[in-house]
Amino acid sequence: MVFDILDVFQSIGIPVENTDRKLERMAKACLAVGKMKKDFSEACSFEDGFTRTRDIIVFENEHLGENISSGSYDDIRRQDLKLLVEAGIVVNSSSTEEQATNNPSRGYGLSKSFANLLHSFSSPQWNIFLNGFIKETKSLKEELEKRRDLQKVLVTLPNGKEIDLSYGEHNDLQKAIIEVFLPLFGFGAEVLYVGDTKDKFLHLEEAELKRIKFFTLAHEELPDVIAYSQEKNLLYLIEAYHSTGEWNEIRVRKVKRKLQESGCTANAVFFTAFENKNTFRQKAKDIAWETEVWIADSPEHLVHFNGYKFLELHK
């Protein structure tokens, strides 16, 4: 049923350009909300009752081959169901009745029109129901594209050039890295690379990267921002942490090996940037030694995961 529900998503205009695992999680969350164990004929709408996030986890574990931790209900809400709620095919109980955000009785259900569409799946009436559903609802893909254009994040590089980051939850942090962190700690660093969810090479100074013998930019371990200080010969490799991407020991080791193989002439410094201390605290145990941390809500300070060399400062 997972592949079938993904086909349905694509047919009604829900974007399915994501990792296989995230798509699988989204599909299974939808099946759990509709209480579908075997086929789409079982699909229940919100009129049959809302399903709490904790119950979604139980359903997926019991009937859909998952092994999700009982404490992962925020991931269900913020990641697996977010797009489906925006599309209007999953209804949040808070939209039909007044409830506090943290009310444990809050839940989710399929919209009546989407449940009816699923009931017609593989039947002779499928195309009729599909065309009717599409006419009644706007394509989420088109809606998101319009919204992303309106919500682009304008970033000014140190050299005055402006670039537009596409819509995304961690792009405000990338903006802070470029406009706040680098002026404070970059020693006049020039931004050589900025990656974006829609354009992996949104900003690229290829000639300068080649000059310092940086490795090929096709490498999967690239951070969000790369900058270079000619004054200090420092290469800043900066990751804007959102839900993944911190500089852990394995990742640092891989990149150091690539830098050594390419003969990079700059001294690499690894930075993980966090929005706030709470997010940093959750990932502190995974940060690699000999790397640095910058926290956007405490911009004038750094956390050094380094050793004895900083003791020299106290002499």
Short mmCIF file of C-alpha atoms in Angstrom, two decimals:
data_model
loop_
_atom_site.label_atom_id
_atom_site.label_comp_id
_atom_site.label_asym_id
_atom_site.label_seq_id
_atom_site.Cartn_x
_atom_site.Cartn_y
_atom_site.Cartn_z
CA MET A 1 0.00 0.00 0.00
CA VAL A 2 2.93 2.35 0.55
CA PHE A 3 3.74 2.62 -3.17
CA ASP A 4 0.05 2.93 -4.04
CA ILE A 5 -0.51 5.82 -1.63
CA LEU A 6 2.59 7.57 -2.99
CA ASP A 7 1.14 7.19 -6.51
CA VAL A 8 -2.06 8.80 -5.24
CA PHE A 9 -0.07 11.67 -3.69
CA GLN A 10 1.65 12.31 -7.02
CA SER A 11 -1.64 12.14 -8.91
CA ILE A 12 -3.20 14.90 -6.80
CA GLY A 13 -0.14 17.18 -6.89
CA ILE A 14 1.61 16.49 -3.59
CA PRO A 15 5.41 16.76 -4.06
CA VAL A 16 7.17 13.41 -3.78
CA GLU A 17 10.72 14.67 -4.31
CA ASN A 18 12.30 13.55 -1.06
CA THR A 19 14.40 10.74 0.38
CA ASP A 20 12.90 7.27 0.12
CA ARG A 21 12.73 6.97 3.90
CA LYS A 22 10.91 10.28 4.40
CA LEU A 23 8.41 9.37 1.69
CA GLU A 24 7.85 5.98 3.31
CA ARG A 25 7.26 7.62 6.69
CA MET A 26 4.78 10.10 5.18
CA ALA A 27 2.92 7.32 3.37
CA LYS A 28 2.67 5.13 6.45
CA ALA A 29 1.51 8.04 8.60
CA CYS A 30 -1.30 8.65 6.12
CA LEU A 31 -2.29 4.98 6.18
CA ALA A 32 -2.30 5.02 9.98
CA VAL A 33 -4.43 8.16 10.13
CA GLY A 34 -6.96 6.46 7.84
CA LYS A 35 -6.69 3.19 9.80
CA MET A 36 -5.85 1.23 6.65
CA LYS A 37 -4.30 -2.17 7.36
CA LYS A 38 -4.90 -4.08 4.10
CA ASP A 39 -6.35 -1.83 1.41
CA PHE A 40 -7.83 1.59 0.72
CA SER A 41 -11.42 0.40 1.12
CA GLU A 42 -10.80 0.61 4.88
CA ALA A 43 -10.02 4.36 4.73
CA CYS A 44 -11.76 6.28 7.51
CA SER A 45 -12.33 10.04 7.46
CA PHE A 46 -12.11 12.39 10.44
CA GLU A 47 -15.87 12.00 10.83
CA ASP A 48 -15.15 8.49 12.12
CA GLY A 49 -12.89 9.95 14.81
CA PHE A 50 -9.46 11.55 15.11
CA THR A 51 -6.26 9.56 15.69
CA ARG A 52 -3.68 10.86 18.18
CA THR A 53 -0.01 10.90 17.23
CA ARG A 54 0.78 8.29 19.87
CA ASP A 55 -1.88 6.02 18.36
CA ILE A 56 -0.41 6.60 14.90
CA ILE A 57 2.92 5.27 16.20
CA VAL A 58 1.21 2.20 17.70
CA PHE A 59 -0.65 1.53 14.44
CA GLU A 60 2.49 1.81 12.31
CA ASN A 61 4.42 -0.49 14.63
CA GLU A 62 1.68 -3.11 14.78
CA HIS A 63 0.44 -3.11 11.19
CA LEU A 64 2.98 -1.40 8.92
CA GLY A 65 6.30 -2.93 9.95
CA GLU A 66 7.71 0.06 11.81
CA ASN A 67 9.61 0.23 15.09
CA ILE A 68 9.08 3.86 16.04
CA SER A 69 9.88 5.03 19.56
CA SER A 70 6.84 6.03 21.60
CA GLY A 71 8.50 9.38 22.26
CA SER A 72 8.68 10.30 18.57
CA TYR A 73 5.20 11.82 18.36
CA ASP A 74 6.66 15.26 17.54
CA ASP A 75 8.34 13.75 14.46
CA ILE A 76 4.97 12.40 13.32
CA ARG A 77 3.40 15.85 13.64
CA ARG A 78 6.25 18.03 12.38
CA GLN A 79 7.66 15.81 9.64
CA ASP A 80 5.48 12.89 8.56
CA LEU A 81 2.11 14.70 8.55
CA LYS A 82 3.09 18.32 7.90
CA LEU A 83 2.80 18.24 4.11
CA LEU A 84 -0.42 16.20 4.19
CA VAL A 85 -2.05 18.70 6.54
CA GLU A 86 -0.96 21.58 4.29
CA ALA A 87 -2.47 19.72 1.33
CA GLY A 88 -5.77 19.42 3.16
CA ILE A 89 -6.00 15.65 2.82
CA VAL A 90 -5.28 15.18 6.53
CA VAL A 91 -7.33 17.26 8.94
CA ASN A 92 -6.03 18.42 12.32
CA SER A 93 -8.67 18.26 15.05
CA SER A 94 -7.68 21.76 16.14
CA SER A 95 -9.11 23.06 12.86
CA THR A 96 -12.55 21.70 13.70
CA GLU A 97 -12.67 22.37 17.43
CA GLU A 98 -10.97 24.78 19.79
CA GLN A 99 -8.06 23.04 21.48
CA ALA A 100 -4.76 23.99 23.07
CA THR A 101 -1.66 23.13 21.04
CA ASN A 102 -0.40 20.71 23.70
CA ASN A 103 -3.79 19.07 24.33
CA PRO A 104 -3.10 15.30 24.43
CA SER A 105 -6.50 14.59 22.87
CA ARG A 106 -5.56 16.38 19.65
CA GLY A 107 -5.50 14.14 16.64
CA TYR A 108 -5.65 13.75 12.88
CA GLY A 109 -8.07 12.31 10.37
CA LEU A 110 -8.41 12.00 6.61
CA SER A 111 -10.60 14.58 4.90
CA LYS A 112 -13.92 13.14 3.75
CA SER A 113 -13.18 13.87 0.08
CA PHE A 114 -9.76 12.17 0.24
CA ALA A 115 -11.20 9.10 2.01
CA ASN A 116 -13.85 8.86 -0.74
CA LEU A 117 -11.12 9.14 -3.38
CA LEU A 118 -9.21 6.25 -1.80
CA HIS A 119 -12.38 4.14 -1.74
CA SER A 120 -12.50 4.41 -5.54
CA PHE A 121 -8.88 3.36 -6.04
CA SER A 122 -8.45 0.62 -8.70
CA SER A 123 -12.16 0.81 -9.52
CA PRO A 124 -13.65 1.84 -12.92
CA GLN A 125 -14.67 5.14 -11.28
CA TRP A 126 -11.14 6.06 -10.19
CA ASN A 127 -10.44 8.61 -12.94
CA ILE A 128 -13.82 10.24 -12.42
CA PHE A 129 -13.22 10.63 -8.68
CA LEU A 130 -9.61 11.75 -9.27
CA ASN A 131 -10.57 14.47 -11.75
CA GLY A 132 -13.30 15.67 -9.43
CA PHE A 133 -10.94 15.76 -6.47
CA ILE A 134 -8.31 17.74 -8.41
CA LYS A 135 -10.88 20.28 -9.59
CA GLU A 136 -12.04 20.86 -6.02
CA THR A 137 -8.56 21.23 -4.55
CA LYS A 138 -5.56 23.25 -5.69
CA SER A 139 -2.37 21.38 -6.49
CA LEU A 140 -0.21 21.66 -3.39
CA LYS A 141 2.89 21.60 -5.57
CA GLU A 142 1.79 24.79 -7.34
CA GLU A 143 0.76 26.37 -4.05
CA LEU A 144 4.10 25.58 -2.42
CA GLU A 145 6.04 26.99 -5.37
CA LYS A 146 4.16 30.28 -5.07
CA ARG A 147 4.68 30.35 -1.33
CA ARG A 148 8.36 29.57 -1.64
CA ASP A 149 8.82 32.42 -4.09
CA LEU A 150 7.17 34.79 -1.62
CA GLN A 151 9.13 33.47 1.34
CA LYS A 152 12.63 33.41 -0.13
CA VAL A 153 15.33 34.48 2.31
CA LEU A 154 17.44 37.37 1.02
CA VAL A 155 21.09 37.08 2.10
CA THR A 156 23.84 39.66 1.62
CA LEU A 157 27.35 38.21 1.20
CA PRO A 158 30.40 40.00 2.68
CA ASN A 159 31.25 41.35 -0.79
CA GLY A 160 27.82 42.96 -1.07
CA LYS A 161 26.35 40.43 -3.50
CA GLU A 162 22.78 39.36 -2.70
CA ILE A 163 21.46 35.81 -3.08
CA ASP A 164 18.01 34.31 -2.47
CA LEU A 165 17.76 31.17 -0.39
CA SER A 166 14.63 29.16 -1.15
CA TYR A 167 11.93 28.59 1.44
CA GLY A 168 13.08 26.29 4.22
CA GLU A 169 13.11 26.10 8.00
CA HIS A 170 16.87 26.36 8.41
CA ASN A 171 17.58 29.13 5.89
CA ASP A 172 17.23 31.88 8.49
CA LEU A 173 20.13 30.19 10.27
CA GLN A 174 22.20 30.18 7.06
CA LYS A 175 21.44 33.88 6.72
CA ALA A 176 22.70 34.46 10.29
CA ILE A 177 25.88 32.48 9.55
CA ILE A 178 26.70 34.72 6.59
CA GLU A 179 25.53 38.07 7.94
CA VAL A 180 26.34 37.73 11.67
CA PHE A 181 28.83 34.93 12.31
CA LEU A 182 31.31 35.63 9.52
CA PRO A 183 31.61 39.38 10.24
CA LEU A 184 32.31 38.51 13.89
CA PHE A 185 34.69 35.56 13.50
CA GLY A 186 35.55 35.30 9.82
CA PHE A 187 38.68 37.56 9.62
CA GLY A 188 37.39 39.07 6.40
CA ALA A 189 36.36 35.70 4.98
CA GLU A 190 34.92 35.49 1.48
CA VAL A 191 31.96 33.16 0.97
CA LEU A 192 32.97 30.57 -1.64
CA TYR A 193 29.97 28.27 -1.55
CA VAL A 194 26.36 28.31 -0.36
CA GLY A 195 24.12 25.30 -0.84
CA ASP A 196 20.34 25.45 -1.07
CA THR A 197 17.56 22.88 -1.04
CA LYS A 198 16.51 23.80 -4.58
CA ASP A 199 19.94 24.67 -5.96
CA LYS A 200 22.92 22.79 -4.53
CA PHE A 201 25.28 25.35 -6.09
CA LEU A 202 23.32 28.53 -5.39
CA HIS A 203 26.57 30.46 -4.88
CA LEU A 204 29.91 29.11 -6.06
CA GLU A 205 33.35 30.73 -6.39
CA GLU A 206 34.90 27.83 -8.26
CA ALA A 207 38.16 29.54 -9.23
CA GLU A 208 39.02 30.41 -5.62
CA LEU A 209 38.16 26.91 -4.40
CA LYS A 210 40.48 25.47 -7.04
CA ARG A 211 43.22 27.91 -6.05
CA ILE A 212 43.29 26.56 -2.49
CA LYS A 213 42.94 23.00 -3.90
CA PHE A 214 39.60 22.21 -2.33
CA PHE A 215 38.18 18.80 -3.27
CA THR A 216 35.40 18.31 -5.80
CA LEU A 217 32.09 19.86 -4.83
CA ALA A 218 30.19 16.73 -5.84
CA HIS A 219 31.19 15.20 -2.50
CA GLU A 220 28.20 14.21 -0.37
CA GLU A 221 29.72 15.58 2.84
CA LEU A 222 29.60 19.25 1.78
CA PRO A 223 28.37 21.67 4.46
CA ASP A 224 25.86 24.46 3.91
CA VAL A 225 28.41 27.28 3.78
CA ILE A 226 32.11 27.40 2.85
CA ALA A 227 34.14 30.56 3.42
CA TYR A 228 37.84 31.41 3.23
CA SER A 229 39.90 33.98 5.15
CA GLN A 230 42.97 34.91 3.16
CA GLU A 231 44.29 36.88 6.14
CA LYS A 232 44.45 33.78 8.37
CA ASN A 233 44.43 31.10 5.64
CA LEU A 234 41.38 29.58 7.35
CA LEU A 235 38.81 27.52 5.48
CA TYR A 236 35.43 27.68 7.25
CA LEU A 237 33.26 24.60 6.74
CA ILE A 238 29.94 25.56 8.34
CA GLU A 239 26.86 23.41 8.82
CA ALA A 240 23.50 25.02 9.69
CA TYR A 241 21.99 22.35 11.91
CA HIS A 242 18.26 21.79 11.58
CA SER A 243 17.36 18.16 12.19
CA THR A 244 20.57 16.55 10.93
CA GLY A 245 24.00 17.57 9.72
CA GLU A 246 26.20 18.24 12.75
CA TRP A 247 29.95 17.69 12.36
CA ASN A 248 30.35 14.30 14.02
CA GLU A 249 33.56 12.28 14.25
CA ILE A 250 32.92 10.12 11.17
CA ARG A 251 31.91 13.02 8.95
CA VAL A 252 34.92 15.12 9.98
CA ARG A 253 37.26 12.23 9.35
CA LYS A 254 35.87 11.75 5.83
CA VAL A 255 36.24 15.42 4.92
CA LYS A 256 39.74 15.69 6.39
CA ARG A 257 40.76 12.71 4.28
CA LYS A 258 39.34 14.36 1.15
CA LEU A 259 41.14 17.62 1.95
CA GLN A 260 44.41 15.75 2.43
CA GLU A 261 43.96 13.85 -0.83
CA SER A 262 43.28 17.05 -2.77
CA GLY A 263 46.28 18.82 -1.19
CA CYS A 264 44.21 21.69 0.20
CA THR A 265 46.52 24.57 1.20
CA ALA A 266 44.13 26.17 3.74
CA ASN A 267 43.64 25.22 7.39
CA ALA A 268 40.12 23.79 7.71
CA VAL A 269 37.93 24.75 10.67
CA PHE A 270 34.67 22.86 11.20
CA PHE A 271 31.68 24.79 12.59
CA THR A 272 28.23 23.51 13.51
CA ALA A 273 25.73 26.38 13.87
CA PHE A 274 22.61 26.04 16.01
CA GLU A 275 19.61 28.32 16.39
CA ASN A 276 19.62 28.20 20.20
CA LYS A 277 21.13 26.49 23.24
CA ASN A 278 18.28 24.00 23.60
CA THR A 279 18.92 22.58 20.13
CA PHE A 280 22.66 22.53 20.79
CA ARG A 281 22.15 20.71 24.09
CA GLN A 282 20.30 17.90 22.30
CA LYS A 283 23.22 17.26 19.92
CA ALA A 284 26.22 18.19 22.10
CA LYS A 285 27.19 14.56 22.67
CA ASP A 286 27.52 14.00 18.90
CA ILE A 287 29.79 16.96 18.11
CA ALA A 288 33.29 15.91 17.08
CA TRP A 289 36.40 16.99 18.98
CA GLU A 290 38.55 19.58 17.23
CA THR A 291 35.45 21.33 15.88
CA GLU A 292 33.60 24.50 16.84
CA VAL A 293 30.02 25.47 17.66
CA TRP A 294 28.26 28.78 17.09
CA ILE A 295 24.82 29.49 18.56
CA ALA A 296 22.77 32.16 16.79
CA ASP A 297 20.99 33.46 19.89
CA SER A 298 24.37 33.97 21.62
CA PRO A 299 26.22 35.30 18.56
CA GLU A 300 29.29 36.78 20.23
CA HIS A 301 30.46 33.50 21.77
CA LEU A 302 31.86 30.21 20.50
CA VAL A 303 31.96 26.73 21.98
CA HIS A 304 35.31 25.04 21.35
CA PHE A 305 35.36 21.24 21.23
CA ASN A 306 39.12 21.47 21.30
CA GLY A 307 41.87 20.57 23.71
CA TYR A 308 44.95 22.02 25.31
CA LYS A 309 45.70 24.72 22.76
CA PHE A 310 43.02 27.05 24.16
CA LEU A 311 44.59 26.81 27.61
CA GLU A 312 47.38 29.00 26.21
CA LEU A 313 44.89 31.88 26.24
CA HIS A 314 44.86 31.87 30.05
CA LYS A 315 48.56 32.43 30.53
#
